[in-house]
Coordinates of C-alpha atoms and ligand atoms in Angstrom, one line a residue:
X2 CA -43.4 -124.0 -95.4
X3 CA -43.6 -120.5 -96.9
X4 CA -39.9 -118.3 -96.9
X5 CA -40.0 -114.8 -95.8
X6 CA -36.2 -114.1 -96.6
X7 CA -33.0 -116.2 -96.3
X8 CA -30.2 -114.6 -94.1
X9 CA -26.8 -115.2 -93.1
X10 CA -25.0 -114.8 -90.0
X11 CA -21.3 -113.7 -88.5
X12 CA -20.5 -113.7 -85.2
X13 CA -16.5 -113.4 -85.6
X14 CA -15.1 -114.5 -81.8
X15 CA -12.0 -114.2 -80.4
X16 CA -12.3 -117.9 -79.9
X17 CA -13.8 -118.9 -82.7
X18 CA -15.9 -117.6 -86.4
X19 CA -19.5 -118.5 -87.4
X20 CA -21.4 -118.2 -89.8
X21 CA -25.3 -119.6 -90.2
X22 CA -27.2 -119.5 -93.1
X23 CA -31.4 -119.4 -91.6
X24 CA -34.7 -119.3 -93.3
X25 CA -37.2 -116.9 -92.0
X26 CA -40.6 -118.3 -92.8
X27 CA -43.3 -115.7 -93.0
X28 CA -44.6 -116.3 -89.6
X29 CA -41.4 -115.6 -88.2
X30 CA -39.6 -119.1 -87.4
X31 CA -36.3 -119.7 -88.4
X32 CA -34.7 -123.0 -89.8
X33 CA -31.1 -123.3 -89.7
X34 CA -29.7 -124.6 -92.9
X35 CA -25.6 -123.5 -93.3
X36 CA -23.3 -124.2 -90.6
X37 CA -19.5 -123.1 -90.7
X38 CA -17.3 -123.1 -87.6
X39 CA -13.6 -122.7 -87.3
X40 CA -11.7 -121.3 -84.5
X41 CA -10.1 -118.0 -84.7
X42 CA -6.7 -116.8 -84.5
X43 CA -6.5 -112.8 -85.0
X44 CA -8.7 -111.6 -82.5
X45 CA -7.6 -110.8 -79.2
X46 CA -10.1 -109.7 -76.3
X47 CA -13.1 -109.7 -79.7
X48 CA -11.1 -106.8 -81.1
X49 CA -9.6 -108.3 -84.7
X50 CA -4.9 -107.6 -83.8
X51 CA -4.1 -109.6 -87.5
X52 CA -6.4 -108.5 -90.6
X53 CA -4.9 -111.7 -92.7
X54 CA -5.7 -114.5 -89.6
X55 CA -9.1 -112.8 -89.6
X56 CA -10.2 -112.3 -92.9
X57 CA -8.6 -116.3 -93.8
X58 CA -10.8 -118.0 -90.8
X59 CA -14.0 -115.6 -91.9
X60 CA -14.0 -117.3 -95.8
X61 CA -13.3 -120.6 -94.2
X62 CA -16.0 -120.3 -91.7
X63 CA -18.1 -119.0 -94.4
X64 CA -17.0 -121.5 -97.2
X65 CA -18.1 -124.5 -94.9
X66 CA -21.8 -123.0 -94.4
X67 CA -21.8 -122.8 -98.2
X68 CA -21.0 -125.8 -98.8
X69 CA -23.2 -127.3 -96.6
X70 CA -26.2 -125.5 -97.4
X71 CA -25.5 -125.6 -101.5
X72 CA -25.8 -121.6 -100.3
X73 CA -23.8 -118.2 -101.7
X74 CA -23.2 -116.0 -99.1
X75 CA -23.3 -113.1 -100.2
X76 CA -23.9 -110.7 -97.5
X77 CA -25.0 -111.2 -93.8
X78 CA -25.5 -109.4 -90.2
X79 CA -22.0 -109.1 -88.7
X80 CA -21.3 -109.4 -84.6
X81 CA -19.5 -106.8 -83.3
X82 CA -18.0 -107.0 -79.7
X83 CA -14.5 -105.5 -77.7
X84 CA -14.4 -103.2 -74.5
X85 CA -14.4 -100.1 -77.1
X86 CA -18.3 -100.9 -77.1
X87 CA -19.9 -98.6 -75.1
X88 CA -23.8 -97.3 -74.8
X89 CA -26.1 -94.1 -73.1
X90 CA -29.4 -92.9 -73.0
X91 CA -30.7 -89.6 -74.6
X92 CA -34.3 -88.5 -74.7
X93 CA -34.8 -85.9 -77.6
X94 CA -37.5 -83.7 -77.3
X95 CA -39.6 -81.5 -80.3
X96 CA -43.3 -79.8 -81.0
X97 CA -46.1 -82.2 -82.6
X98 CA -46.3 -80.1 -86.2
X99 CA -49.1 -81.8 -88.2
X100 CA -51.9 -79.5 -88.1
X101 CA -54.3 -81.5 -86.7
X102 CA -52.0 -82.4 -84.0
X103 CA -51.8 -85.8 -83.9
X104 CA -48.3 -87.4 -83.9
X105 CA -46.8 -88.5 -87.2
X106 CA -43.8 -90.4 -88.3
X107 CA -42.4 -87.8 -89.4
X108 CA -42.6 -86.4 -85.9
X109 CA -41.0 -89.6 -84.4
X110 CA -38.4 -89.7 -86.5
X111 CA -37.7 -85.9 -85.2
X112 CA -37.2 -86.4 -82.0
X113 CA -35.3 -89.5 -82.6
X114 CA -32.5 -87.0 -84.4
X115 CA -32.5 -84.8 -81.5
X116 CA -31.3 -87.4 -79.6
X117 CA -29.3 -88.7 -81.5
X118 CA -27.6 -85.8 -81.8
X119 CA -25.9 -85.9 -78.4
X120 CA -22.1 -84.9 -79.2
X121 CA -20.4 -88.7 -79.7
X122 CA -15.9 -88.4 -80.8
X123 CA -15.7 -88.5 -84.5
X124 CA -13.5 -91.6 -83.6
X125 CA -17.1 -93.6 -82.1
X126 CA -19.5 -95.0 -84.5
X127 CA -22.5 -95.5 -83.9
X128 CA -24.1 -99.1 -84.1
X129 CA -27.6 -98.9 -82.5
X130 CA -29.9 -95.9 -81.6
X131 CA -33.0 -98.0 -79.9
X132 CA -35.9 -96.5 -78.9
X133 CA -36.3 -97.3 -75.5
X134 CA -40.2 -95.6 -75.0
X135 CA -42.1 -91.8 -76.0
X136 CA -43.4 -89.2 -73.7
X137 CA -46.4 -88.1 -74.8
X138 CA -47.7 -84.3 -73.0
X139 CA -46.0 -85.5 -70.2
X140 CA -47.4 -88.5 -69.9
X141 CA -44.2 -91.0 -69.8
X142 CA -44.3 -94.8 -70.7
X143 CA -45.8 -94.5 -74.5
X144 CA -44.7 -97.6 -76.9
X145 CA -46.3 -96.3 -79.9
X146 CA -47.3 -92.7 -79.9
X147 CA -48.7 -92.7 -83.5
X148 CA -52.1 -91.0 -84.2
X149 CA -52.3 -90.0 -80.5
X150 CA -53.4 -86.5 -80.3
X151 CA -50.4 -84.3 -78.3
X152 CA -48.0 -81.2 -78.5
X153 CA -45.0 -81.9 -77.5
X154 CA -43.0 -85.0 -78.1
X155 CA -40.4 -86.9 -76.1
X156 CA -38.5 -89.8 -77.3
X157 CA -36.0 -92.2 -74.5
X158 CA -33.3 -93.6 -76.4
X159 CA -30.3 -96.2 -75.6
X160 CA -27.2 -95.1 -78.4
X161 CA -24.3 -98.6 -78.5
X162 CA -21.2 -96.9 -80.0
X163 CA -18.1 -98.7 -81.1
X164 CA -14.9 -97.2 -82.1
X165 CA -14.7 -96.4 -85.2
X166 CA -11.4 -98.1 -86.3
X167 CA -12.2 -101.3 -84.6
X168 CA -15.3 -101.5 -86.5
X169 CA -14.0 -100.3 -89.6
X170 CA -10.7 -102.5 -89.6
X171 CA -14.2 -105.9 -88.8
X172 CA -15.7 -104.3 -91.6
X173 CA -12.5 -104.8 -93.8
X174 CA -11.6 -108.1 -93.2
X175 CA -15.8 -109.1 -94.2
X176 CA -15.7 -107.5 -97.4
X177 CA -11.8 -109.3 -97.8
X178 CA -13.8 -112.6 -97.2
X179 CA -16.1 -111.3 -100.6
X180 CA -18.8 -110.4 -97.7
X181 CA -20.8 -107.5 -97.7
X182 CA -22.4 -106.8 -94.3
X183 CA -26.1 -105.7 -94.0
X184 CA -25.8 -104.4 -90.4
X185 CA -23.2 -104.6 -87.9
X186 CA -25.1 -105.7 -84.7
X187 CA -23.7 -105.5 -81.0
X188 CA -22.5 -109.1 -79.8
X189 CA -24.8 -108.8 -76.6
X190 CA -28.1 -107.0 -78.6
X191 CA -27.8 -110.2 -81.2
X192 CA -27.2 -112.9 -77.9
X193 CA -30.1 -110.8 -76.5
X194 CA -31.9 -112.1 -79.5
X195 CA -31.3 -115.5 -79.2
X196 CA -32.2 -116.4 -75.5
X197 CA -34.4 -113.9 -73.5
X198 CA -38.0 -113.6 -74.2
X199 CA -40.4 -110.5 -73.8
X200 CA -41.3 -111.0 -71.0
X201 CA -38.0 -110.3 -68.9
X202 CA -36.8 -107.8 -71.0
X203 CA -40.3 -106.2 -69.6
X204 CA -39.5 -107.4 -65.9
X205 CA -35.3 -106.7 -66.2
X206 CA -33.5 -108.3 -67.0
X207 CA -29.4 -109.2 -67.4
X208 CA -27.6 -110.6 -71.0
X209 CA -23.6 -112.1 -69.9
X210 CA -22.8 -113.9 -72.4
X211 CA -18.9 -115.2 -71.3
X212 CA -16.6 -115.7 -74.2
X213 CA -13.2 -117.4 -74.1
X214 CA -12.3 -112.9 -74.2
X215 CA -14.9 -110.7 -73.1
X216 CA -18.0 -110.2 -71.2
X217 CA -20.9 -108.9 -73.5
X218 CA -23.5 -107.9 -71.5
X219 CA -26.7 -105.6 -72.0
X220 CA -29.4 -105.2 -69.1
X221 CA -33.0 -104.5 -70.1
X222 CA -35.9 -102.9 -68.4
X223 CA -39.4 -102.2 -69.5
X224 CA -38.8 -103.9 -72.8
X225 CA -35.8 -102.8 -74.2
X226 CA -32.0 -102.6 -73.1
X227 CA -30.4 -99.4 -71.0
X228 CA -27.4 -100.4 -70.5
X229 CA -24.4 -101.9 -72.9
X230 CA -21.2 -103.0 -71.9
X231 CA -18.2 -105.5 -72.8
X232 CA -16.0 -106.5 -70.0
X233 CA -12.0 -107.7 -70.6
X234 CA -12.3 -110.7 -68.9
X235 CA -13.2 -114.1 -70.2
X236 CA -13.1 -118.2 -70.0
X237 CA -9.4 -117.8 -71.5
X238 CA -8.8 -115.8 -68.1
X239 CA -9.5 -119.1 -66.1
X240 CA -7.2 -121.1 -68.2
X241 CA -4.1 -119.0 -68.4
X242 CA -4.3 -119.1 -64.3
X243 CA -4.9 -122.8 -64.1
X244 CA -2.0 -122.6 -66.1
X245 CA 0.1 -120.6 -65.2
X246 CA -0.9 -121.6 -61.5
X247 CA 0.1 -125.9 -62.4
X248 CA 3.0 -125.1 -64.7
X249 CA 0.9 -126.8 -67.8
X250 CA 0.2 -125.7 -71.7
X251 CA -2.7 -123.8 -72.4
X252 CA -3.9 -126.6 -73.9
X253 CA -3.3 -129.1 -70.7
X254 CA -5.3 -126.3 -68.2
X255 CA -7.7 -126.0 -71.0
X256 CA -8.7 -129.4 -70.5
X257 CA -8.8 -130.1 -66.8
X258 CA -11.1 -127.0 -66.7
X259 CA -13.3 -128.1 -68.8
X260 CA -13.5 -131.9 -68.1
X261 CA -12.7 -131.9 -64.8
X262 CA -13.2 -127.8 -63.4
X263 CA -16.3 -126.2 -60.7
X264 CA -16.6 -123.0 -60.0
X265 CA -18.9 -125.2 -57.1
X266 CA -16.0 -125.7 -54.1
X267 CA -18.3 -128.1 -52.1
X268 CA -19.1 -130.4 -54.9
X269 CA -15.0 -131.2 -54.8
X270 CA -13.1 -133.3 -51.4
X271 CA -9.5 -133.3 -50.9
X272 CA -8.3 -136.1 -52.4
X273 CA -8.8 -136.6 -55.8
X274 CA -5.8 -136.9 -58.5
X275 CA -6.4 -136.2 -62.1
X276 CA -3.6 -137.0 -63.9
X277 CA -2.4 -135.5 -67.1
X278 CA 0.3 -135.2 -69.3
X279 CA 2.4 -132.8 -69.3
X280 CA 4.0 -131.5 -72.6
X281 CA 7.1 -131.6 -72.9
X282 CA 7.7 -133.6 -69.3
X283 CA 7.9 -137.9 -69.9
X284 CA 5.9 -139.1 -67.4
X285 CA 3.0 -137.9 -66.2
X286 CA 2.0 -136.1 -63.3
X287 CA -1.2 -136.0 -60.9
X288 CA -2.8 -132.6 -59.8
X289 CA -4.8 -131.9 -56.9
X290 CA -8.7 -131.3 -58.0
X291 CA -8.8 -129.3 -55.4
X292 CA -6.3 -126.9 -55.9
X293 CA -7.5 -126.7 -60.5
X294 CA -10.8 -126.1 -59.1
X295 CA -9.6 -123.5 -56.4
X296 CA -8.0 -121.9 -59.0
X297 CA -10.6 -121.7 -61.7
X298 CA -13.5 -120.5 -58.2
X299 CA -11.2 -117.7 -57.5
X300 CA -10.9 -116.4 -61.3
X301 CA -14.5 -117.1 -61.7
X302 CA -15.9 -114.9 -58.2
X303 CA -13.6 -111.7 -59.2
X304 CA -15.8 -112.2 -63.2
X305 CA -18.8 -111.8 -61.3
X306 CA -17.3 -109.2 -59.0
X307 CA -16.5 -107.1 -61.8
X308 CA -20.5 -108.1 -63.0
X309 CA -21.9 -107.1 -59.9
X310 CA -19.9 -103.8 -60.1
X311 CA -20.7 -102.9 -63.4
X312 CA -24.4 -103.9 -62.6
X313 CA -24.2 -101.5 -59.5
X314 CA -22.1 -98.5 -61.9
X315 CA -25.8 -99.1 -64.2
X316 CA -28.0 -97.7 -61.7
X317 CA -30.5 -100.5 -60.6
X318 CA -30.3 -102.5 -57.4
X319 CA -32.1 -106.0 -58.5
X320 CA -33.7 -106.9 -62.0
X321 CA -36.1 -109.1 -61.4
X322 CA -35.7 -112.1 -64.1
X323 CA -32.5 -111.7 -62.5
X324 CA -29.3 -112.0 -64.7
X325 CA -29.3 -114.8 -67.8
X326 CA -25.1 -116.6 -68.4
X327 CA -25.1 -117.4 -71.9
X328 CA -21.6 -117.9 -74.7
X329 CA -19.4 -120.7 -74.4
X330 CA -17.6 -119.9 -70.6
X331 CA -21.1 -120.4 -69.4
X332 CA -20.8 -123.6 -69.5
X333 CA -18.4 -124.0 -66.3
X334 CA -20.1 -126.4 -63.8
X335 CA -21.4 -124.2 -61.0
X336 CA -21.1 -121.0 -62.5
X337 CA -24.6 -120.3 -61.8
X338 CA -24.2 -121.0 -58.3
X339 CA -21.5 -119.5 -57.9
X340 CA -22.9 -116.4 -60.2
X341 CA -26.0 -116.1 -57.4
X342 CA -24.1 -115.9 -55.0
X343 CA -22.3 -113.1 -55.8
X344 CA -24.7 -111.3 -57.8
X345 CA -27.4 -112.0 -55.3
X346 CA -30.1 -112.3 -57.7
X347 CA -31.4 -115.1 -59.8
X348 CA -29.3 -117.0 -62.7
X349 CA -29.5 -119.0 -65.1
X350 CA -27.6 -120.9 -68.3
X351 CA -29.5 -120.2 -71.1
X352 CA -28.6 -121.2 -74.8
X353 CA -30.5 -121.0 -77.8
X354 CA -33.7 -122.6 -78.0
X355 CA -36.6 -122.5 -80.8
X356 CA -35.1 -123.2 -83.8
X357 CA -35.6 -125.8 -86.8
X358 CA -33.5 -127.4 -89.0
X359 CA -30.1 -127.9 -88.7
X360 CA -29.5 -127.3 -85.2
X361 CA -27.9 -130.4 -83.2
X362 CA -24.6 -128.3 -82.2
X363 CA -26.3 -125.3 -82.0
X364 CA -28.4 -125.7 -79.2
X365 CA -25.5 -124.7 -77.0
X366 CA -24.8 -121.0 -74.9
X367 CA -21.8 -121.2 -77.9
X368 CA -23.7 -120.2 -80.7
X369 CA -25.9 -117.4 -79.0
X370 CA -24.0 -114.8 -80.5
X371 CA -24.5 -116.4 -83.9
X372 CA -27.6 -117.3 -83.8
X373 CA -29.1 -114.2 -82.5
X374 CA -27.5 -112.2 -85.1
X375 CA -30.3 -114.7 -87.3
X376 CA -33.0 -113.1 -85.3
X377 CA -32.6 -110.2 -85.5
X378 CA -32.5 -110.2 -89.1
X379 CA -35.5 -111.9 -88.8
X380 CA -36.8 -109.6 -86.1
X381 CA -36.1 -106.4 -88.8
X382 CA -37.8 -108.1 -91.5
X383 CA -41.3 -107.6 -93.4
X384 CA -42.6 -105.6 -90.1
X385 CA -44.8 -102.7 -91.2
X386 CA -43.8 -100.7 -88.6
X387 CA -39.7 -100.6 -87.7
X388 CA -39.5 -101.5 -84.6
X389 CA -35.5 -100.1 -84.8
X390 CA -35.6 -97.0 -85.6
X391 CA -33.2 -96.5 -89.4
X392 CA -30.5 -93.9 -89.5
X393 CA -30.6 -92.5 -93.4
X394 CA -28.6 -94.8 -95.3
X395 CA -29.8 -97.8 -93.6
X396 CA -29.8 -101.0 -95.4
X397 CA -32.1 -101.6 -97.8
X398 CA -35.1 -103.5 -96.1
X399 CA -37.1 -106.4 -97.6
X400 CA -35.7 -106.8 -101.2
X401 CA -32.2 -106.4 -100.6
X402 CA -32.5 -108.8 -97.5
X403 CA -34.5 -111.2 -99.9
X404 CA -30.8 -110.8 -102.0
X405 CA -28.3 -111.9 -99.5
X406 CA -28.1 -115.1 -101.2
X407 CA -28.0 -116.6 -104.3
X408 CA -28.6 -120.2 -104.9
X409 CA -26.0 -122.0 -106.2
X410 CA -28.1 -125.8 -107.4
X411 CA -31.3 -124.0 -107.7
Ligands
ATP18 N1 -17.8 -127.4 -71.4 C1 -17.0 -126.1 -70.7 N2 -17.1 -125.5 -69.7 C2 -16.0 -124.6 -69.2 N3 -15.8 -123.5 -70.8 C3 -16.1 -124.2 -71.8 C4 -16.3 -124.9 -71.8 N4 -16.5 -125.0 -73.1 C5 -15.8 -123.8 -74.3 N5 -15.1 -123.3 -72.9 C6 -14.3 -121.6 -73.3 O1 -15.5 -121.2 -73.6 C7 -15.0 -120.1 -73.9 C8 -15.4 -120.0 -75.6 O2 -16.4 -119.4 -75.7 P1 -17.1 -118.4 -76.6 O3 -17.1 -119.7 -78.1 O4 -18.6 -117.7 -76.5 O5 -16.1 -117.7 -77.6 P2 -16.1 -116.5 -78.4 O6 -17.3 -115.9 -78.9 O7 -15.2 -117.3 -80.0 O8 -15.1 -114.9 -77.5 P3 -15.6 -113.6 -77.4 O9 -17.2 -113.6 -77.3 O10 -14.7 -113.2 -75.6 O11 -15.8 -112.9 -78.6 C9 -13.1 -121.0 -74.2 O12 -12.5 -119.6 -73.1 C10 -13.7 -121.9 -73.3 O13 -12.8 -122.3 -72.3
MG19 MG1 -19.0 -114.3 -78.2

């Protein structure tokens, strides 16, 4: 396999930090060479609240991936989460200036600059300016206007922004762990790279990465994102409810949820008892499985209702390819069934696929963001015509990416 580049992705999640090292071949295939996942303790709902703890988690994850692969991590694509992530759609229009009135790359960049010039408060950082499509002399739906004869060029962009301070704190932690940042990528768009295909994005599809503390949501139509949001709920809320409802520790509640929980109450009878050892109590005790699952179902129903409201607020009734669930908490039994009932759309649980190498544990919904960060990096390699707009101090392209690592054992 001829190597195009070696890339690194780091998903700094509420419950875990995952660092992946991957090799991209010339034909775009991804082979995982190193993997380190460690529990995270310095984050709350996807946002850094303790610098030292977060630095330690990132450094530990990186060190594990390095040891496994024999490579030294120098720079990485890093995921951004948290409720502070927001998006808007902005158009930009310019006159085509070349003497032959043919659209040039410069016209495209000027149109994007105009779209980007919407007023964004100084406490926000622009993470992405995705081109959704072009209108050329009134003709809508043009994907690539380069070389077309025209007087007027209009671009529609999807702009994702985040709290500048939240981004600074994350960047600080990554830097303190000894890693430079290739690009900050919003979690939902990273996960989308790992689990959505082009047909789904064309038809209209939603990606919901249900993690420990948040849901990373991205809605696509005509091939590109038009709504990106983070909802401040996740699997931890379910566990908390179980712990409170049954007066158990979080540890016990988590085990009850993962091993015995479902949000499909039809699959539970009222005579099922589960014995638990409650911390601080000598004797084991039993709880009703139905009671556990009723608590889980109620919280998950509310979670899907939140999602439903968000999708309606985005102005879409129906996404033909439905909602694809991923993230660790999407593994809860019955999640897709309940999702379908509440969202009134097709709902499936999806995990990363189509990757090679050290994939044993990675083909699991928990790793969509981490794998997607590598795929995002791979997609921004090589392609002669960049599909993504790069702002002025953009990453330096292939040369720099090739140097993402240096081999410890050459
Ligand atoms: N088999 C399972 N069934 C149900 N829930 C599960 C299962 N395995 C993990 N979870 C839940 O998944 C959540 C962790 O998911 P994930 O690893 O995607 O979170 P994260 O990326 O660290 O968090 P976030 O994206 O919110 O910052 C936890 O709430 C955990 O309880
Ligand atoms: Mg996550």
